[in-house]
Amino acid sequence: MTRPRRASLTTGDPTRPHDAPTHPRGGAGRAPDDTAPGLRTGSLRVRTVVAVLLLLAVLLAALAVTVELTLGQRLRAQVVDRLSDRAAAAAALVGTVDGDELADRLSAQGLSVVIRDANGDAIVAGPSPEQLREGPPALGEGGPGPAGPASGLTDGPGGAGTDADGGTASGSSSDGSSATGDSATGDSATGDSSTGADSGDAAGASSSDSVTVSSSEARSDDEVTTLVSRLSDGSTITLTTDSRSVGETLVQLRWVMIGASAAFLLIAAIGLALVVRATLRPLDRMTGVARSIAHGDRGRRLRPARRDTEIGRVAVAFDEMLDGVEGAERAALDAETRVRAFVSDAAHELRTPVAGMRAAADTLVRSPGTADERERLATHVVREAERASRLIDDMLLMARVDQGISLDVAPVDLGASLLADVERQRLRRPSLDLRVVLPDGPVVVAADAGRVSQVVGNLVDNAARATGGTGQVTLWLDASRADEVSVLVSDDGPGVPAADRERVFDRLVRLDEARRSGDGGAGLGLPIARGLARAHGGDLVCEAPGFGRPGAVFRLTLPVAVPAVRAGSEATAATRASSPTAAPAPAPAPALRRTAG
């Protein structure tokens, strides 16, 4: 009879075609993202040198600007100080030196001089400020004299070139003449003596009241500097000098700074290139090591001398990454080897029952035979089919255990479960001597009762094959610890050598011909049992038997409370744990035990 084909259920995108490739979750099958921006791979040496040079250039520019501003202010202040000194010296000469002579003295030093008395009369000498702005006269050109018409002297009272006081000079000579002419008379002598006394008093008064500078005001630009000084007698002295030399000095300083900075930056660039090359040499070494590892030299490592520096931390991370990559590669190779061996062993195990079924079926088809022979061949086909089916079921279960099997966790009385398992095994193997040692009182654990019974059944089957199906097998429940419960399964068979006590948990491993007898186990029972035990949070190990006792001892360890459960069983475990009928975790069992034989 042909079975109907089941419709396949898809849980993905209904619009995706069935033959479209799918990628597993995680990064292993994920396609590379071509739209993501790539890592910038500019030269680290060039970037470092350029960045440092830019920083140096900014610092040098700031230094040049600071020096230029400071020096310019200092030079202009010196010009103002010189003008202030000359104004103070000129103020000391006011009253003792004639205004024209004082102006000539000041203008002889290349200054533009304007002396204005308290009445507003001005004496001008030297070049004008406009002439100073135009610069010095060309070679061969005659400059205006201090008393010439181009000197800027203005006609007016008290000014040079006026004769408002001319009568004073002629009056002096006429007074002298009259004094000479009147010398014979006593009146004239008397008048002259009184006049001399009055002149002495005036000279004494003027010397006691010396003229000083009361305030000054300076104005300057790029070409001239002007100082206006107000004197204590109410007059003012305005001095203007050429200050283009200050700007010229600053320009020369600026070019010197530019040239020196350029030379300094050139030298710094060469030095930085050498220093950065030496500093980044460890990166070149890392590159060489990475390339050699990529070409097959997996054992090379950087092994930095210091781990607290930047390069040291990068080297340590690089070595750790290489260790991880090498370990992953080794694990992948080992896994591939195990998979190949498993597939080979599984094919070998399946080939035997399939060959038996094929031979028996071929005989049934081709040979007429008697009814007894045909029944015997049919029975052989059924037996081999069951053996192949059991092997396939074990391989599927092993694959589910590797992927993470779901557990239906609930409170389980482990003692009652062991008694039920022993009763089932007695029905299957009546020649096997099964004994159970249980503590007084229930031993409750949070576990999947069906999977625990499967583990115990696999251990009993393994003991039955080791003893030939007629030995003694003892199950002992140990609840002496508060956090875990152990089930020990021991037999009186040949035992397991110490070197093979871990190897027996490999897949499709059978140690000797004695374990090939019986019902023909394929070597998957113990690996499946250990996988189920570890899925519960426990373990399954093969221990050494007691002193003087033969056989093998397997210890199944289960936690009293499972801390984490596989996907698919959390909801069931939470529901049953919150149920009012759920039994609490038991206390450690007493030392007295009861035996079921």
Short mmCIF file of C-alpha atoms in Angstrom, two decimals, residues 39-503:
data_model
loop_
_atom_site.label_atom_id
_atom_site.label_comp_id
_atom_site.label_asym_id
_atom_site.label_seq_id
_atom_site.Cartn_x
_atom_site.Cartn_y
_atom_site.Cartn_z
CA LEU A 39 37.85 50.93 6.35
CA ARG A 40 39.90 53.96 5.47
CA THR A 41 43.35 52.71 4.55
CA GLY A 42 45.30 55.92 4.11
CA SER A 43 48.98 55.93 5.02
CA LEU A 44 49.31 56.22 8.78
CA ARG A 45 52.81 57.66 8.40
CA VAL A 46 51.65 60.41 6.04
CA ARG A 47 48.65 61.24 8.19
CA THR A 48 50.77 61.45 11.33
CA VAL A 49 53.46 63.60 9.69
CA VAL A 50 50.91 65.94 8.09
CA ALA A 51 48.95 66.31 11.32
CA VAL A 52 52.07 67.13 13.35
CA LEU A 53 53.32 69.57 10.69
CA LEU A 54 49.96 71.34 10.60
CA LEU A 55 50.05 71.65 14.37
CA LEU A 56 53.58 73.04 14.26
CA ALA A 57 52.61 75.47 11.50
CA VAL A 58 49.69 76.77 13.55
CA LEU A 59 51.92 77.17 16.60
CA LEU A 60 54.61 78.96 14.60
CA ALA A 61 52.01 81.30 13.05
CA ALA A 62 50.63 82.10 16.50
CA LEU A 63 54.18 82.72 17.76
CA ALA A 64 54.96 85.01 14.82
CA VAL A 65 51.79 87.04 15.32
CA THR A 66 52.48 87.34 19.05
CA VAL A 67 56.09 88.46 18.48
CA GLU A 68 55.07 90.94 15.82
CA LEU A 69 52.35 92.50 17.95
CA THR A 70 54.54 92.65 21.03
CA LEU A 71 57.57 94.05 19.18
CA GLY A 72 55.44 96.56 17.24
CA GLN A 73 53.90 97.89 20.44
CA ARG A 74 57.32 98.08 22.03
CA LEU A 75 58.88 99.97 19.08
CA ARG A 76 55.98 102.42 18.93
CA ALA A 77 56.24 102.93 22.68
CA GLN A 78 59.95 103.70 22.29
CA VAL A 79 59.16 106.30 19.62
CA VAL A 80 56.60 107.90 21.93
CA ASP A 81 59.11 107.80 24.81
CA ARG A 82 61.72 109.63 22.72
CA LEU A 83 59.19 112.26 21.77
CA SER A 84 58.17 112.56 25.43
CA ASP A 85 61.82 113.03 26.48
CA ARG A 86 62.31 115.77 23.87
CA ALA A 87 59.07 117.45 24.87
CA ALA A 88 60.17 117.41 28.54
CA ALA A 89 63.59 118.84 27.60
CA ALA A 90 61.92 121.52 25.48
CA ALA A 91 59.59 122.40 28.35
CA ALA A 92 62.61 122.89 30.62
CA LEU A 93 64.02 125.41 28.12
CA VAL A 94 60.85 127.44 27.81
CA GLY A 95 61.48 130.91 29.22
CA THR A 96 65.27 130.60 28.94
CA VAL A 97 65.51 129.98 25.20
CA ASP A 98 63.71 131.90 22.52
CA GLY A 99 60.78 130.09 20.90
CA ASP A 100 62.30 130.22 17.44
CA GLU A 101 65.57 128.86 18.64
CA LEU A 102 63.83 126.12 20.60
CA ALA A 103 61.79 125.14 17.55
CA ASP A 104 64.95 125.15 15.40
CA ARG A 105 66.71 122.89 17.88
CA LEU A 106 63.84 120.43 17.84
CA SER A 107 63.36 120.45 14.06
CA ALA A 108 67.07 119.90 13.54
CA GLN A 109 66.45 116.33 14.78
CA GLY A 110 64.06 115.64 11.87
CA LEU A 111 60.89 116.44 13.79
CA SER A 112 57.88 118.45 12.75
CA VAL A 113 57.51 121.03 15.52
CA VAL A 114 54.55 123.23 16.41
CA ILE A 115 54.89 125.39 19.56
CA ARG A 116 51.69 127.16 20.52
CA ASP A 117 51.65 129.58 23.44
CA ALA A 118 48.78 130.28 25.79
CA ASN A 119 47.50 133.04 23.52
CA GLY A 120 47.20 130.71 20.54
CA ASP A 121 50.26 132.02 18.68
CA ALA A 122 52.17 129.21 16.97
CA ILE A 123 55.76 128.65 15.94
CA VAL A 124 56.20 125.98 13.25
CA ALA A 125 59.52 124.46 12.32
CA GLY A 126 60.82 121.45 10.40
CA PRO A 127 58.99 119.40 7.79
CA SER A 128 55.25 119.19 7.92
CA PRO A 129 53.47 115.89 8.79
CA GLU A 130 52.46 115.55 5.13
CA GLN A 131 56.09 115.82 4.07
CA LEU A 132 56.99 113.19 6.65
CA ARG A 133 54.32 110.88 5.22
CA GLU A 134 55.76 111.36 1.73
CA GLY A 135 59.13 110.13 2.95
CA PRO A 136 62.61 111.67 2.99
CA PRO A 137 63.59 114.00 0.08
CA ALA A 138 65.37 112.52 -2.93
CA LEU A 139 69.15 112.85 -3.24
CA GLY A 140 70.11 116.35 -4.40
CA GLU A 141 66.86 118.03 -3.40
CA GLY A 142 67.27 120.90 -0.98
CA GLY A 143 65.25 120.87 2.10
CA PRO A 144 63.73 123.94 3.61
CA GLY A 145 65.78 125.65 6.24
CA PRO A 146 64.56 126.17 9.70
CA ALA A 147 64.02 129.88 9.18
CA GLY A 148 63.25 129.91 5.46
CA PRO A 149 59.91 130.57 3.97
CA ALA A 150 59.20 126.87 3.54
CA SER A 151 59.81 126.21 7.18
CA GLY A 152 56.15 126.72 7.89
CA LEU A 153 56.70 129.70 10.15
CA THR A 154 53.68 131.96 10.22
CA ASP A 155 53.67 135.73 10.57
CA GLY A 156 52.01 136.92 13.64
CA PRO A 157 52.60 138.30 17.05
CA GLY A 158 55.35 136.51 18.83
CA GLY A 159 56.36 134.55 15.74
CA ALA A 160 59.64 134.44 13.96
CA GLY A 161 59.89 137.08 11.17
CA THR A 162 57.53 139.52 12.88
CA ASP A 163 58.47 142.86 14.21
CA ALA A 164 55.94 143.18 16.89
CA ASP A 165 58.72 142.93 19.33
CA GLY A 166 61.21 144.57 16.99
CA GLY A 167 60.86 147.76 18.81
CA THR A 168 62.09 145.93 21.85
CA ALA A 169 65.38 145.21 20.17
CA SER A 170 65.75 148.74 18.86
CA GLY A 171 64.44 149.98 22.12
CA SER A 172 67.17 148.16 23.88
CA SER A 173 69.82 149.83 21.80
CA SER A 174 68.14 153.25 22.17
CA ASP A 175 67.81 152.57 25.87
CA GLY A 176 71.43 151.75 25.88
CA SER A 177 72.22 154.89 24.03
CA SER A 178 70.00 156.93 26.28
CA ALA A 179 71.52 155.21 29.22
CA THR A 180 74.90 156.24 27.89
CA GLY A 181 73.67 159.67 27.04
CA ASP A 182 72.05 160.13 30.44
CA SER A 183 74.92 158.77 32.42
CA ALA A 184 76.06 162.26 33.44
CA THR A 185 72.87 162.98 35.26
CA GLY A 186 72.11 161.46 38.56
CA ASP A 187 68.49 160.84 37.71
CA SER A 188 69.42 158.65 34.89
CA ALA A 189 71.81 156.67 37.10
CA THR A 190 69.14 156.31 39.69
CA GLY A 191 66.66 155.06 37.09
CA ASP A 192 69.12 152.52 35.74
CA SER A 193 69.88 151.15 39.16
CA SER A 194 66.22 150.64 39.92
CA THR A 195 65.70 149.00 36.54
CA GLY A 196 68.48 146.51 37.21
CA ALA A 197 66.92 145.60 40.54
CA ASP A 198 63.60 144.92 38.89
CA SER A 199 65.29 142.71 36.27
CA GLY A 200 66.97 140.65 38.95
CA ASP A 201 63.65 140.09 40.72
CA ALA A 202 62.05 138.93 37.44
CA ALA A 203 64.87 136.48 36.75
CA GLY A 204 64.55 135.06 40.24
CA ALA A 205 60.81 134.61 39.86
CA SER A 206 61.16 132.86 36.48
CA SER A 207 63.77 130.43 37.77
CA SER A 208 61.57 129.47 40.71
CA ASP A 209 58.53 128.89 38.41
CA SER A 210 60.01 126.28 35.92
CA VAL A 211 57.71 125.02 33.13
CA THR A 212 56.84 121.27 33.08
CA VAL A 213 54.75 118.93 30.93
CA SER A 214 51.34 118.55 32.54
CA SER A 215 49.82 116.02 30.10
CA SER A 216 50.63 114.27 26.84
CA GLU A 217 48.60 112.65 24.09
CA ALA A 218 50.12 110.38 21.45
CA ARG A 219 48.69 109.48 18.07
CA SER A 220 50.38 107.07 15.67
CA ASP A 221 49.78 105.22 12.44
CA ASP A 222 51.91 103.25 10.04
CA GLU A 223 53.78 106.36 8.81
CA VAL A 224 54.03 109.06 11.52
CA THR A 225 53.72 109.40 15.27
CA THR A 226 52.48 112.63 16.86
CA LEU A 227 52.84 113.70 20.49
CA VAL A 228 50.88 116.66 21.84
CA SER A 229 52.32 117.85 25.18
CA ARG A 230 50.53 120.46 27.29
CA LEU A 231 52.83 122.55 29.45
CA SER A 232 52.14 124.00 32.85
CA ASP A 233 52.22 127.58 31.49
CA GLY A 234 49.31 126.84 29.13
CA SER A 235 51.35 126.37 25.96
CA THR A 236 51.52 123.17 23.88
CA ILE A 237 54.32 121.49 21.99
CA THR A 238 53.33 119.20 19.10
CA LEU A 239 56.09 116.91 17.88
CA THR A 240 55.64 114.64 14.84
CA THR A 241 58.24 112.12 13.71
CA ASP A 242 58.53 109.58 10.93
CA SER A 243 57.58 106.08 12.23
CA ARG A 244 57.86 104.13 8.97
CA SER A 245 60.99 102.49 10.35
CA VAL A 246 58.79 100.60 12.81
CA GLY A 247 56.71 99.11 10.00
CA GLU A 248 59.83 98.32 7.98
CA THR A 249 61.35 96.56 10.97
CA LEU A 250 58.15 94.53 11.47
CA VAL A 251 58.07 93.59 7.77
CA GLN A 252 61.68 92.42 7.94
CA LEU A 253 60.87 90.46 11.10
CA ARG A 254 57.86 88.91 9.37
CA TRP A 255 59.94 87.68 6.44
CA VAL A 256 62.61 86.36 8.79
CA MET A 257 59.94 84.46 10.74
CA ILE A 258 58.43 83.06 7.52
CA GLY A 259 61.81 81.86 6.27
CA ALA A 260 62.83 80.42 9.62
CA SER A 261 59.44 78.70 10.01
CA ALA A 262 59.66 77.18 6.54
CA ALA A 263 63.15 75.85 7.25
CA PHE A 264 62.02 74.55 10.64
CA LEU A 265 58.99 72.79 9.12
CA LEU A 266 61.17 71.20 6.43
CA ILE A 267 63.59 69.88 9.02
CA ALA A 268 60.67 68.76 11.21
CA ALA A 269 59.09 66.92 8.27
CA ILE A 270 62.28 64.98 7.59
CA GLY A 271 62.74 64.20 11.29
CA LEU A 272 59.10 63.21 11.73
CA ALA A 273 59.25 60.87 8.75
CA LEU A 274 62.22 59.05 10.27
CA VAL A 275 60.75 58.99 13.78
CA VAL A 276 57.31 57.82 12.63
CA ARG A 277 58.89 55.12 10.48
CA ALA A 278 60.79 53.82 13.52
CA THR A 279 57.73 54.17 15.75
CA LEU A 280 55.43 52.24 13.41
CA ARG A 281 57.92 49.45 12.80
CA PRO A 282 55.97 47.06 15.11
CA LEU A 283 52.99 47.42 12.76
CA ASP A 284 55.18 46.26 9.88
CA ARG A 285 56.16 43.26 11.96
CA MET A 286 52.50 42.53 12.71
CA THR A 287 51.78 42.74 8.98
CA GLY A 288 54.57 40.27 8.25
CA VAL A 289 53.32 37.86 10.91
CA ALA A 290 49.76 38.09 9.59
CA ARG A 291 50.90 37.37 6.04
CA SER A 292 53.02 34.42 7.13
CA ILE A 293 50.05 33.02 9.08
CA ALA A 294 47.83 33.49 6.04
CA HIS A 295 50.35 31.45 4.02
CA GLY A 296 50.13 28.53 6.44
CA ASP A 297 52.52 29.30 9.33
CA ARG A 298 49.86 29.05 12.05
CA GLY A 299 52.31 28.84 14.93
CA ARG A 300 53.80 32.34 14.68
CA ARG A 301 52.91 34.87 17.37
CA LEU A 302 53.98 38.42 18.24
CA ARG A 303 54.54 37.87 21.99
CA PRO A 304 55.02 41.57 22.98
CA ALA A 305 57.57 42.45 25.64
CA ARG A 306 55.17 44.93 27.29
CA ARG A 307 51.42 44.49 27.45
CA ASP A 308 50.49 47.88 28.97
CA THR A 309 51.32 50.01 25.90
CA GLU A 310 49.17 50.69 22.86
CA ILE A 311 51.22 48.46 20.56
CA GLY A 312 51.44 45.85 23.33
CA ARG A 313 47.66 45.73 23.75
CA VAL A 314 47.16 45.45 20.00
CA ALA A 315 49.76 42.65 19.84
CA VAL A 316 48.10 40.78 22.72
CA ALA A 317 44.70 41.09 21.05
CA PHE A 318 46.28 39.91 17.79
CA ASP A 319 47.79 36.85 19.47
CA GLU A 320 44.51 36.06 21.23
CA MET A 321 42.65 36.37 17.94
CA LEU A 322 45.15 34.02 16.29
CA ASP A 323 44.78 31.54 19.15
CA GLY A 324 41.02 31.68 18.76
CA VAL A 325 41.23 31.29 14.98
CA GLU A 326 43.66 28.40 15.29
CA GLY A 327 41.51 26.76 17.96
CA ALA A 328 38.39 27.22 15.85
CA GLU A 329 40.16 25.80 12.83
CA ARG A 330 41.38 22.83 14.85
CA ALA A 331 37.90 22.31 16.29
CA ALA A 332 36.38 22.53 12.82
CA LEU A 333 38.87 19.98 11.49
CA ASP A 334 38.20 17.69 14.43
CA ALA A 335 34.46 18.09 13.98
CA GLU A 336 34.78 17.36 10.28
CA THR A 337 36.86 14.28 11.08
CA ARG A 338 34.29 13.12 13.62
CA VAL A 339 31.45 13.74 11.19
CA ARG A 340 33.20 11.75 8.49
CA ALA A 341 33.94 8.95 10.91
CA PHE A 342 30.35 9.05 12.15
CA VAL A 343 28.95 8.93 8.64
CA SER A 344 31.30 6.10 7.77
CA ASP A 345 30.41 4.14 10.89
CA ALA A 346 26.70 4.84 10.45
CA ALA A 347 26.87 3.65 6.84
CA HIS A 348 28.71 0.58 8.01
CA GLU A 349 26.14 -0.10 10.71
CA LEU A 350 23.26 0.42 8.31
CA ARG A 351 24.87 -1.67 5.61
CA THR A 352 24.67 -4.85 7.71
CA PRO A 353 20.89 -4.85 8.33
CA VAL A 354 20.16 -3.52 4.86
CA ALA A 355 22.29 -6.28 3.31
CA GLY A 356 20.51 -8.88 5.46
CA MET A 357 17.11 -7.56 4.49
CA ARG A 358 18.08 -7.46 0.82
CA ALA A 359 19.41 -11.02 0.87
CA ALA A 360 16.36 -12.36 2.71
CA ALA A 361 13.94 -10.48 0.46
CA ASP A 362 15.78 -11.66 -2.63
CA THR A 363 15.59 -15.23 -1.39
CA LEU A 364 11.89 -14.85 -0.67
CA VAL A 365 11.25 -13.57 -4.18
CA ARG A 366 13.45 -16.02 -6.09
CA SER A 367 13.20 -19.24 -4.07
CA PRO A 368 9.85 -21.03 -3.72
CA GLY A 369 10.97 -22.73 -0.46
CA THR A 370 8.80 -24.25 2.17
CA ALA A 371 6.47 -22.34 4.45
CA ASP A 372 8.89 -22.65 7.38
CA GLU A 373 11.79 -21.28 5.36
CA ARG A 374 9.73 -18.37 4.08
CA GLU A 375 8.55 -17.58 7.61
CA ARG A 376 12.15 -17.69 8.85
CA LEU A 377 13.30 -15.35 6.09
CA ALA A 378 10.40 -12.97 6.75
CA THR A 379 11.25 -12.95 10.45
CA HIS A 380 14.87 -12.16 9.57
CA VAL A 381 13.75 -9.24 7.38
CA VAL A 382 11.60 -7.85 10.19
CA ARG A 383 14.44 -8.21 12.73
CA GLU A 384 16.97 -6.46 10.48
CA ALA A 385 14.44 -3.74 9.66
CA GLU A 386 13.90 -3.12 13.36
CA ARG A 387 17.66 -2.95 13.88
CA ALA A 388 18.07 -0.42 11.05
CA SER A 389 15.09 1.56 12.30
CA ARG A 390 16.52 1.67 15.81
CA LEU A 391 19.87 2.87 14.50
CA ILE A 392 18.21 5.60 12.43
CA ASP A 393 16.12 6.69 15.42
CA ASP A 394 19.25 6.85 17.57
CA MET A 395 21.08 8.99 15.01
CA LEU A 396 18.13 11.35 14.74
CA LEU A 397 17.93 11.62 18.51
CA MET A 398 21.66 12.28 18.69
CA ALA A 399 21.27 15.10 16.17
CA ARG A 400 18.41 16.58 18.21
CA VAL A 401 20.51 16.42 21.36
CA ASP A 402 23.34 18.26 19.61
CA GLN A 403 20.98 20.98 18.40
CA GLY A 404 19.31 21.38 21.79
CA ILE A 405 16.51 19.03 22.66
CA SER A 406 13.32 20.31 24.30
CA LEU A 407 12.57 18.94 27.76
CA ASP A 408 9.15 18.59 29.37
CA VAL A 409 10.30 19.42 32.91
CA ALA A 410 8.10 18.54 35.86
CA PRO A 411 8.58 17.30 39.45
CA VAL A 412 9.50 13.60 39.26
CA ASP A 413 9.78 11.07 42.09
CA LEU A 414 13.05 9.48 40.97
CA GLY A 415 12.66 6.42 43.21
CA ALA A 416 9.27 5.51 41.78
CA SER A 417 10.57 6.16 38.26
CA LEU A 418 13.49 3.76 38.82
CA LEU A 419 11.16 1.06 40.12
CA ALA A 420 8.95 1.41 37.02
CA ASP A 421 12.00 1.25 34.73
CA VAL A 422 13.26 -1.90 36.46
CA GLU A 423 9.88 -3.60 36.08
CA ARG A 424 9.86 -2.87 32.34
CA GLN A 425 13.40 -4.16 31.96
CA ARG A 426 12.51 -7.37 33.83
CA LEU A 427 9.76 -7.99 31.34
CA ARG A 428 12.19 -7.51 28.47
CA ARG A 429 15.13 -9.35 30.04
CA PRO A 430 13.84 -12.00 32.43
CA SER A 431 17.30 -13.62 32.69
CA LEU A 432 18.91 -10.42 34.00
CA ASP A 433 19.26 -10.01 37.76
CA LEU A 434 18.08 -6.42 38.44
CA ARG A 435 18.33 -4.89 41.90
CA VAL A 436 17.39 -1.42 43.16
CA VAL A 437 18.69 0.38 46.28
CA LEU A 438 16.49 3.33 47.24
CA PRO A 439 16.53 5.74 50.20
CA ASP A 440 13.62 6.01 52.61
CA GLY A 441 11.13 8.58 51.46
CA PRO A 442 10.51 10.13 48.04
CA VAL A 443 13.35 11.78 46.06
CA VAL A 444 11.80 14.48 43.87
CA VAL A 445 13.71 16.26 41.13
CA ALA A 446 12.70 18.65 38.34
CA ALA A 447 13.26 16.63 35.18
CA ASP A 448 11.70 15.14 32.07
CA ALA A 449 10.49 11.73 33.29
CA GLY A 450 10.52 10.19 29.82
CA ARG A 451 14.09 11.29 29.05
CA VAL A 452 15.37 10.15 32.45
CA SER A 453 13.76 6.72 31.88
CA GLN A 454 15.46 6.64 28.46
CA VAL A 455 18.86 7.32 30.05
CA VAL A 456 18.31 4.60 32.67
CA GLY A 457 17.12 2.19 29.97
CA ASN A 458 20.27 2.83 27.89
CA LEU A 459 22.47 2.19 30.93
CA VAL A 460 20.64 -1.05 31.72
CA ASP A 461 20.87 -2.16 28.08
CA ASN A 462 24.59 -1.43 28.10
CA ALA A 463 25.03 -3.46 31.33
CA ALA A 464 22.95 -6.31 29.89
CA ARG A 465 25.14 -6.47 26.78
CA ALA A 466 28.29 -6.40 28.94
CA THR A 467 27.06 -9.30 31.10
CA GLY A 468 25.61 -11.36 28.27
CA GLY A 469 22.04 -10.78 29.47
CA THR A 470 22.40 -13.06 32.51
CA GLY A 471 24.47 -11.00 34.97
CA GLN A 472 23.62 -8.86 37.94
CA VAL A 473 22.82 -5.16 37.50
CA THR A 474 22.31 -2.88 40.49
CA LEU A 475 20.67 0.56 40.45
CA TRP A 476 21.48 2.69 43.47
CA LEU A 477 19.82 6.05 44.14
CA ASP A 478 22.06 8.39 46.14
CA ALA A 479 20.32 11.47 47.62
CA SER A 480 22.92 12.33 50.25
CA ARG A 481 23.63 15.78 48.76
CA ALA A 482 21.24 18.70 48.93
CA ASP A 483 21.85 20.14 45.46
CA GLU A 484 21.99 16.99 43.30
CA VAL A 485 20.85 13.38 43.11
CA SER A 486 22.88 10.51 41.65
CA VAL A 487 21.83 7.21 40.11
CA LEU A 488 24.59 4.59 39.99
CA VAL A 489 24.24 1.64 37.58
CA SER A 490 26.78 -1.15 38.16
CA ASP A 491 27.18 -4.62 36.66
CA ASP A 492 29.40 -7.65 37.19
CA GLY A 493 30.69 -7.80 33.64
CA PRO A 494 34.30 -7.39 32.41
CA GLY A 495 34.30 -3.68 33.22
CA VAL A 496 35.73 -0.71 31.30
CA PRO A 497 39.50 -0.04 31.23
CA ALA A 498 40.59 3.25 32.75
CA ALA A 499 41.87 4.51 29.40
CA ASP A 500 38.47 3.91 27.75
CA ARG A 501 36.16 5.34 30.43
CA GLU A 502 35.79 8.57 28.49
CA ARG A 503 36.04 7.03 25.04
#
